[in-house]
Short mmCIF file of C-alpha atoms in Angstrom, two decimals:
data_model
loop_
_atom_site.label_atom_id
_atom_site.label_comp_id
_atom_site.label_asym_id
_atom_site.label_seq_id
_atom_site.Cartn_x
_atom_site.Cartn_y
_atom_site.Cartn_z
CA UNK Z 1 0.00 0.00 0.00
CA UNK Z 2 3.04 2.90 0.87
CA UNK Z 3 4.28 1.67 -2.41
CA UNK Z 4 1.32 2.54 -3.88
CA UNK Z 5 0.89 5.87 -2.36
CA UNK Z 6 5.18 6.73 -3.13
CA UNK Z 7 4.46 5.72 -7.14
CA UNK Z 8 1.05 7.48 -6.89
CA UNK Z 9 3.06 10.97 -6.03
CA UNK Z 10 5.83 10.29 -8.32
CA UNK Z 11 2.73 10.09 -11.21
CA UNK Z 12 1.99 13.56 -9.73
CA UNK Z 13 5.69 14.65 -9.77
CA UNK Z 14 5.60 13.36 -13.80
CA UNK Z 15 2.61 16.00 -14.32
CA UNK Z 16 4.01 18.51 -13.14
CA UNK Z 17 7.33 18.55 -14.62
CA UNK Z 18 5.34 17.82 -18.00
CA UNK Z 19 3.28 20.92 -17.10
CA UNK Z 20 6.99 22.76 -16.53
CA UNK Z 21 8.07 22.15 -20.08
CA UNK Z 22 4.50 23.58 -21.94
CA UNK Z 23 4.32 26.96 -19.07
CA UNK Z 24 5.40 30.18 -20.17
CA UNK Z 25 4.61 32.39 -17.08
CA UNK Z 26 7.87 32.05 -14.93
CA UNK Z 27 6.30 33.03 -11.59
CA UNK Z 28 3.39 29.70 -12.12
CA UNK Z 29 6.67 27.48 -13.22
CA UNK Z 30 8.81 29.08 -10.03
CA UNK Z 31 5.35 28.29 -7.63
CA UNK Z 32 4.69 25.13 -9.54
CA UNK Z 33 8.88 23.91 -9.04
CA UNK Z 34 7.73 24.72 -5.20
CA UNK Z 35 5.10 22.21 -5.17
CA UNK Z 36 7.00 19.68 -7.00
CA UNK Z 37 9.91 19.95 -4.13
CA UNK Z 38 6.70 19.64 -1.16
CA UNK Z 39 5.54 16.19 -3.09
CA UNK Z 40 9.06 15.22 -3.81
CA UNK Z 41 9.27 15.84 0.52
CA UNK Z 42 6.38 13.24 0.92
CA UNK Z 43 8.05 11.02 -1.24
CA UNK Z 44 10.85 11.05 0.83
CA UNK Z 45 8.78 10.50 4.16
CA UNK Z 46 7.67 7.45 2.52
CA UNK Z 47 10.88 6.38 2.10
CA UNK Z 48 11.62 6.31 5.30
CA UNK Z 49 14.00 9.62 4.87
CA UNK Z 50 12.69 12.11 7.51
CA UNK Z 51 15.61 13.94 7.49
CA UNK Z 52 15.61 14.41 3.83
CA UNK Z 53 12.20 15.46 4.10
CA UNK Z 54 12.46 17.81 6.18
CA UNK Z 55 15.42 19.48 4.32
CA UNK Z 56 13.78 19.51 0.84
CA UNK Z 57 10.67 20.83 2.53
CA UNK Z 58 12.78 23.76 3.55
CA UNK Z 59 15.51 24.51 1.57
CA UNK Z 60 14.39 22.47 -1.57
CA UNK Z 61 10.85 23.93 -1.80
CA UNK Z 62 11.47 27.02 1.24
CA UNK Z 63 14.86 29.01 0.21
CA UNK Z 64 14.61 27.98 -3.71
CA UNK Z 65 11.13 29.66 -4.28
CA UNK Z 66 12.32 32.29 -2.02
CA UNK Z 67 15.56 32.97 -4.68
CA UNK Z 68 12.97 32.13 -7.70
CA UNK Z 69 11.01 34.32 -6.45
CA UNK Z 70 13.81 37.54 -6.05
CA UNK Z 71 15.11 36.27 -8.99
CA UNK Z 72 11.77 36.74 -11.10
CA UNK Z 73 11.34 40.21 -9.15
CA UNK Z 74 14.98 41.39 -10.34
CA UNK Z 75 13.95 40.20 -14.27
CA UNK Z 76 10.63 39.29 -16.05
CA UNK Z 77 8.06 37.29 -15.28
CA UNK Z 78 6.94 36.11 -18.78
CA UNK Z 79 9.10 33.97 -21.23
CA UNK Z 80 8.61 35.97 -24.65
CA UNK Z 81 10.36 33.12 -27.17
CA UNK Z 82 8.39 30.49 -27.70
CA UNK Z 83 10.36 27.06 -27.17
CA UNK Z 84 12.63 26.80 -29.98
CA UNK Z 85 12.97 25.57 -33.16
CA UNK Z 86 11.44 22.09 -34.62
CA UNK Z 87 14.56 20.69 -35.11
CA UNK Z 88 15.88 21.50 -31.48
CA UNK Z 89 12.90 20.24 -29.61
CA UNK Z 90 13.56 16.53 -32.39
CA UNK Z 91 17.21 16.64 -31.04
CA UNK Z 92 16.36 17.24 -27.29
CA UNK Z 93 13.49 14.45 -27.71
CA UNK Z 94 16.01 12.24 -28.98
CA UNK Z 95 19.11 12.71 -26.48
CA UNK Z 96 16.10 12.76 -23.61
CA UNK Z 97 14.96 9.58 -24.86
CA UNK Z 98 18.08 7.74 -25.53
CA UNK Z 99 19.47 8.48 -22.30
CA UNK Z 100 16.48 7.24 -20.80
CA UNK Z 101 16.56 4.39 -22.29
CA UNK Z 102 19.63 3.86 -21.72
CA UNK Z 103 18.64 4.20 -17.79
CA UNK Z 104 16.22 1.67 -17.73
CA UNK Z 105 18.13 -1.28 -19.52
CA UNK Z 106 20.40 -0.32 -16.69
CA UNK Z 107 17.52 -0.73 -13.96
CA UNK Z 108 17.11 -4.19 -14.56
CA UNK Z 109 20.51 -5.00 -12.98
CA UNK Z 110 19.69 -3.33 -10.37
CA UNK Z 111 18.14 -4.66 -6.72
CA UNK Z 112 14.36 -4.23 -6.09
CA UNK Z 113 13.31 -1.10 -4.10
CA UNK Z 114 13.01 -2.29 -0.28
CA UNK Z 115 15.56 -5.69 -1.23
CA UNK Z 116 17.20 -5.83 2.47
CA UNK Z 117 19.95 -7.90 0.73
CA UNK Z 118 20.77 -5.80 -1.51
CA UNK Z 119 25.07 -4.77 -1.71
CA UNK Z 120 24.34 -1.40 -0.48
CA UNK Z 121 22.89 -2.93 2.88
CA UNK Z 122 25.80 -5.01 4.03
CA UNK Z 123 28.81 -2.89 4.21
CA UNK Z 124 29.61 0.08 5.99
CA UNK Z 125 25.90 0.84 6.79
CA UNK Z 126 25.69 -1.92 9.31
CA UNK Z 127 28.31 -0.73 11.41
CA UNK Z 128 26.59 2.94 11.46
CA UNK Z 129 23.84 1.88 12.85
CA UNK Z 130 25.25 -0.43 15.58
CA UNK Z 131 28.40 1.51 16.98
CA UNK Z 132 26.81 5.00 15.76
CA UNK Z 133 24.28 5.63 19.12
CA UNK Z 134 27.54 4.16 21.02
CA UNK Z 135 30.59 6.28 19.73
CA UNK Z 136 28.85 9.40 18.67
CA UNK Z 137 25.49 9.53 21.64
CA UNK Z 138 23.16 11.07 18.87
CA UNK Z 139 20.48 8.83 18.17
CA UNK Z 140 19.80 9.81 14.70
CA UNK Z 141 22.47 7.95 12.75
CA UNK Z 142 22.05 10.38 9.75
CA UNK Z 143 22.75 13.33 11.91
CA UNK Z 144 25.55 11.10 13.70
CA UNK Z 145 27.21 10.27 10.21
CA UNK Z 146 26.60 13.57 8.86
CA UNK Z 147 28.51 15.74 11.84
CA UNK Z 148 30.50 12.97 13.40
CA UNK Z 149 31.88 10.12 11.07
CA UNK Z 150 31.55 12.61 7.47
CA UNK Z 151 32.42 15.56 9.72
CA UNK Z 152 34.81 16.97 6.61
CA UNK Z 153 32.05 16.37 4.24
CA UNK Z 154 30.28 18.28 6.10
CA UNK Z 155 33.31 20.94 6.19
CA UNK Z 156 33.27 20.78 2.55
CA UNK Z 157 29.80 21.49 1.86
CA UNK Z 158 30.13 24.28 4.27
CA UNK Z 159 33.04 25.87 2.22
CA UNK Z 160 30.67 25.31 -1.24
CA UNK Z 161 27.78 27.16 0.77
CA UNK Z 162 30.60 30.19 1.44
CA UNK Z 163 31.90 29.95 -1.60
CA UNK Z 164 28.95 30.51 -3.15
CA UNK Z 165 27.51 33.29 -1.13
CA UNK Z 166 30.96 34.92 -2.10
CA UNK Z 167 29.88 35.01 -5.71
CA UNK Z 168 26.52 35.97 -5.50
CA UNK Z 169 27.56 38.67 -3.53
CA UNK Z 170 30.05 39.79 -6.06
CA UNK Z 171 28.03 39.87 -8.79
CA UNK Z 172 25.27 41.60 -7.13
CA UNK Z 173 26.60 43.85 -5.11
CA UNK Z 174 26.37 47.74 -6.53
CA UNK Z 175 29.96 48.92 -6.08
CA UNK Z 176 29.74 52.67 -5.59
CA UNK Z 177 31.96 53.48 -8.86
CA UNK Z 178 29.46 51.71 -10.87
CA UNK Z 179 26.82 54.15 -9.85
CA UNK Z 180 25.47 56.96 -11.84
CA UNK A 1 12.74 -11.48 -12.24
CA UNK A 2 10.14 -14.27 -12.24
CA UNK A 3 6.92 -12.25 -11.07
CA UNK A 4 6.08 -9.36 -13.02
CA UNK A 5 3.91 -7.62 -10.50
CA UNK A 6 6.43 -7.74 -8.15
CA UNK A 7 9.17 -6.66 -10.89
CA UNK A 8 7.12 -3.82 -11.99
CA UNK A 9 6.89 -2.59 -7.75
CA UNK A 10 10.57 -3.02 -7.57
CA UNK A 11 11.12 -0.98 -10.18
CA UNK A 12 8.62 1.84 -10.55
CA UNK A 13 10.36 4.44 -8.06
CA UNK A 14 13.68 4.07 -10.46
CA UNK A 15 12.02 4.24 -13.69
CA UNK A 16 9.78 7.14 -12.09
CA UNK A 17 13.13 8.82 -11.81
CA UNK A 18 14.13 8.23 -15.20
CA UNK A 19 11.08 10.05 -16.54
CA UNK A 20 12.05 12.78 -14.24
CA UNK A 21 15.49 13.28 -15.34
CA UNK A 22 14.44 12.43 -19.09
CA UNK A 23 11.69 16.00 -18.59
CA UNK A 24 14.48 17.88 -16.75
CA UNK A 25 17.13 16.95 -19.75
CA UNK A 26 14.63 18.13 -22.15
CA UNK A 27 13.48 21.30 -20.87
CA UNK A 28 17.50 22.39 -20.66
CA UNK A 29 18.18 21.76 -24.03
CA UNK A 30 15.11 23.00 -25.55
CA UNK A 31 14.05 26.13 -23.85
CA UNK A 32 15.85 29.33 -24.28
CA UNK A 33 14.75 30.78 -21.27
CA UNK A 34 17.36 30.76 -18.54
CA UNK A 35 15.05 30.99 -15.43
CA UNK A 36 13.51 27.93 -17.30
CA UNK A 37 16.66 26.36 -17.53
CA UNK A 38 17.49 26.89 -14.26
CA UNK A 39 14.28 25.01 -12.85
CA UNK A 40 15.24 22.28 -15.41
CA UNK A 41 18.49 21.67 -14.24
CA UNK A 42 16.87 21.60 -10.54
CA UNK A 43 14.18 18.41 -11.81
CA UNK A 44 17.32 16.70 -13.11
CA UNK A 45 18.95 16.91 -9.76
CA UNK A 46 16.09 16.04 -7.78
CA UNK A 47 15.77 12.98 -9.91
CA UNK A 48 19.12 12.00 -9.24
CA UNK A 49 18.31 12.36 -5.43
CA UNK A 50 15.06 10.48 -5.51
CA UNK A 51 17.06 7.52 -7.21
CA UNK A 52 19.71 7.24 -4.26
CA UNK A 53 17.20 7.75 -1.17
CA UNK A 54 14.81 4.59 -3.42
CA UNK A 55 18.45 2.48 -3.26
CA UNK A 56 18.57 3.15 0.59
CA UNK A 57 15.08 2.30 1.34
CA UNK A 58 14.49 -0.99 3.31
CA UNK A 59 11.26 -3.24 3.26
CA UNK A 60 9.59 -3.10 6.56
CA UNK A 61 12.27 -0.88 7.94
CA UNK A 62 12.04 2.77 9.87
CA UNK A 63 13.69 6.00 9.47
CA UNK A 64 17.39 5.97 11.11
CA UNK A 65 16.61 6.71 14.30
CA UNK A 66 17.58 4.18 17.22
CA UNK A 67 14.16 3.31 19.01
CA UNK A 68 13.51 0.11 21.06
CA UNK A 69 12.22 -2.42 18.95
CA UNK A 70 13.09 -1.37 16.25
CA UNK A 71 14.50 -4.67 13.84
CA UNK A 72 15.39 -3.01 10.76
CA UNK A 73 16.69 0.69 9.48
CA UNK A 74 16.73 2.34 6.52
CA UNK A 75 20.34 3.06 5.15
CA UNK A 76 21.15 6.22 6.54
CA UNK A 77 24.35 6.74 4.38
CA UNK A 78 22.73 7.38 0.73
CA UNK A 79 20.46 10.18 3.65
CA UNK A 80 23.68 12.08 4.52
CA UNK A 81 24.61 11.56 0.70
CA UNK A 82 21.66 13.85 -0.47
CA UNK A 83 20.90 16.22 2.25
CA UNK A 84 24.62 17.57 1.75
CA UNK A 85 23.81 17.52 -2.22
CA UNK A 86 20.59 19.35 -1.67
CA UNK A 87 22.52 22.22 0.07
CA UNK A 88 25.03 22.36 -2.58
CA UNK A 89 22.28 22.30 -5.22
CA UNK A 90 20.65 25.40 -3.41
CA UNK A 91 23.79 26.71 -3.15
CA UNK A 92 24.20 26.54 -7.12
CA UNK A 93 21.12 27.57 -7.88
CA UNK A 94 21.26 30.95 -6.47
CA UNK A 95 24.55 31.63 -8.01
CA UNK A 96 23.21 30.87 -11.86
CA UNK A 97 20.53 33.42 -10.84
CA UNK A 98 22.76 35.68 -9.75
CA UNK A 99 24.58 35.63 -13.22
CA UNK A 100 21.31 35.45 -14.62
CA UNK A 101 19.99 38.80 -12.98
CA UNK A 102 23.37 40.22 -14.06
CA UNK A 103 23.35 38.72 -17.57
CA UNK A 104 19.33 40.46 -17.83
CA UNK A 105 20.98 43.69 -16.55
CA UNK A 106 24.35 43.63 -19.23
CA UNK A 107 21.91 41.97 -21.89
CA UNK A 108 18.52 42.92 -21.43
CA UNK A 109 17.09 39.87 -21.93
CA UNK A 110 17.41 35.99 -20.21
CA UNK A 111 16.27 34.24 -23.49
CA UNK A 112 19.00 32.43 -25.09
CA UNK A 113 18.44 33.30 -28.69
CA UNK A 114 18.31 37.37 -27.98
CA UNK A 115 21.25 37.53 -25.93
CA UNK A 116 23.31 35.47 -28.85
CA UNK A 117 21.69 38.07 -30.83
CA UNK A 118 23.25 41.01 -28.92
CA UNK A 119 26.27 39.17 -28.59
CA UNK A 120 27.10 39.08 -32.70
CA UNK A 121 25.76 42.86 -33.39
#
């Protein structure tokens, strides 16, 4: 039945990124990309994934919209091309669908969703779960992994975050030169 | 292999992803408009995300959080995986639209074929 329910959303996930490609008002595609992050959050619960969840609830669907949204403010609202030529849309149809294809004959090697034998379960995960409570006291393993055993992944993403702010401030900020 | 019912629900959430990242592929290389592209570019991702937390997922299992009783987890390690790659993604995505509020401001215009336009005069 939660399977069910997970490929259910997914369907609805499908829609609306169909519904992305034929849209032409930004600010319905930036709301509607929103959505699609709040259903892709449920997914995730589903999945038994709450911390996911919980951070594409609020960053994915939160802090994107919000920058969308400032974005949209900052240009236009309304995409004035319409959506290229014929013989674009033939070769994007064709490089979509190859690659997808190419996706699925690679699916088949791959273990059933929920397969508690499957490689991914019996390495490093194991021992996560069983020393993780132990060595690090946080109960959630994720958050365990994330700031204990990963902590310079965690260092890295950090500097990605900073380094990113740097450029956004750079190329946004109004230097007083530049002004009239 | 030998059921097909049970094939097709072992399957679904990764081919579900497929068509995901198949859209998100499409709408980058076909639409001109760089906000567009930008939202493109985030369906691919999350399609790539939704395909590792499916991987980590565990029949009758719980979220990765140590409670009594509890027999079985879900694999927390494809969790950490994502959540830092969701950050980064964010983290991405506001610099392109950052270059593409400058772009708009040097071009005036975030459709593909105009600014290539300005670009040659």
């Amino acid at each position: 039945m939660e399977r069910l329910h997970i490929v259910l959303l997914i369907a609805l996930m499908i829609a609306l990124a169909l519904a992305l490609v034929r849209m032409r008002n930004l600010l319905a595609i930036a709301i509607l990309s929103g959505v699609y992050s709040l259903l892709l959050a449920a997914v995730y619960t589903l999945l038994d994934a709450v911390d996911v969840a919980f951070t594409e609830a609020a960053v994915g669907a939160g802090i994107t919209l919000t920058l969308m949204l400032a974005a949209l403010s900052l240009t236009t609202r309304r995409e004035t091309r319409p959506g290229g030529r014929a013989a674009r849309r033939v070769l994007g149809l064709a490089v979509a669908f190859a690659a997808g294809a190419a996706l699925v004959y690679a699916s088949f090697d791959m273990p059933a969703l929920g397969d508690a034998a499957a490689p991914i379960h019996n390495h490093v995960a194991d021992r996560y779960i069983a020393e993780g409570p132990r060595d690090t006291g946080v109960p959630n393993i994720v958050t365990a992994v994330l700031a204990s055993y990963r902590g310079y992944d965690t260092l890295g993403e950090v500097t990605v975050i900073f380094t990113a702010g740097i450029g956004v401030i750079a190329l946004l900020w109004r230097w007083r030169r530049d002004e009239p | 292999m030998t059921d097909p019912l049970s094939f097709l629900s072992g399957h679904a959430v990764q081919w579900g992803a497929v068509v995901l990242l198949m859209t998100g592929l499409y709408i980058v290389m076909t639409r001109g408009n760089l906000i567009k592209k930008v939202v493109g570019l985030n369906i691919v991702q999350t399609a790539v995300f939704l395909l590792y937390i499916s991987i980590g997922y565990v029949e009758d299992g719980t979220a990765p959080i140590v409670l009594e009783g509890a027999a079985r987890y879900s694999n927390p390690l494809p969790h950490v995986l994502i959540l830092t790659a969701i950050v980064v993604s964010v983290a991405t995505t506001s610099l392109a639209l950052a270059l593409i509020v400058r772009i708009r401001e040097a071009y005036g215009s975030i459709e593909e074929d105009e600014i290539r336009e300005r670009e040659s005069d």
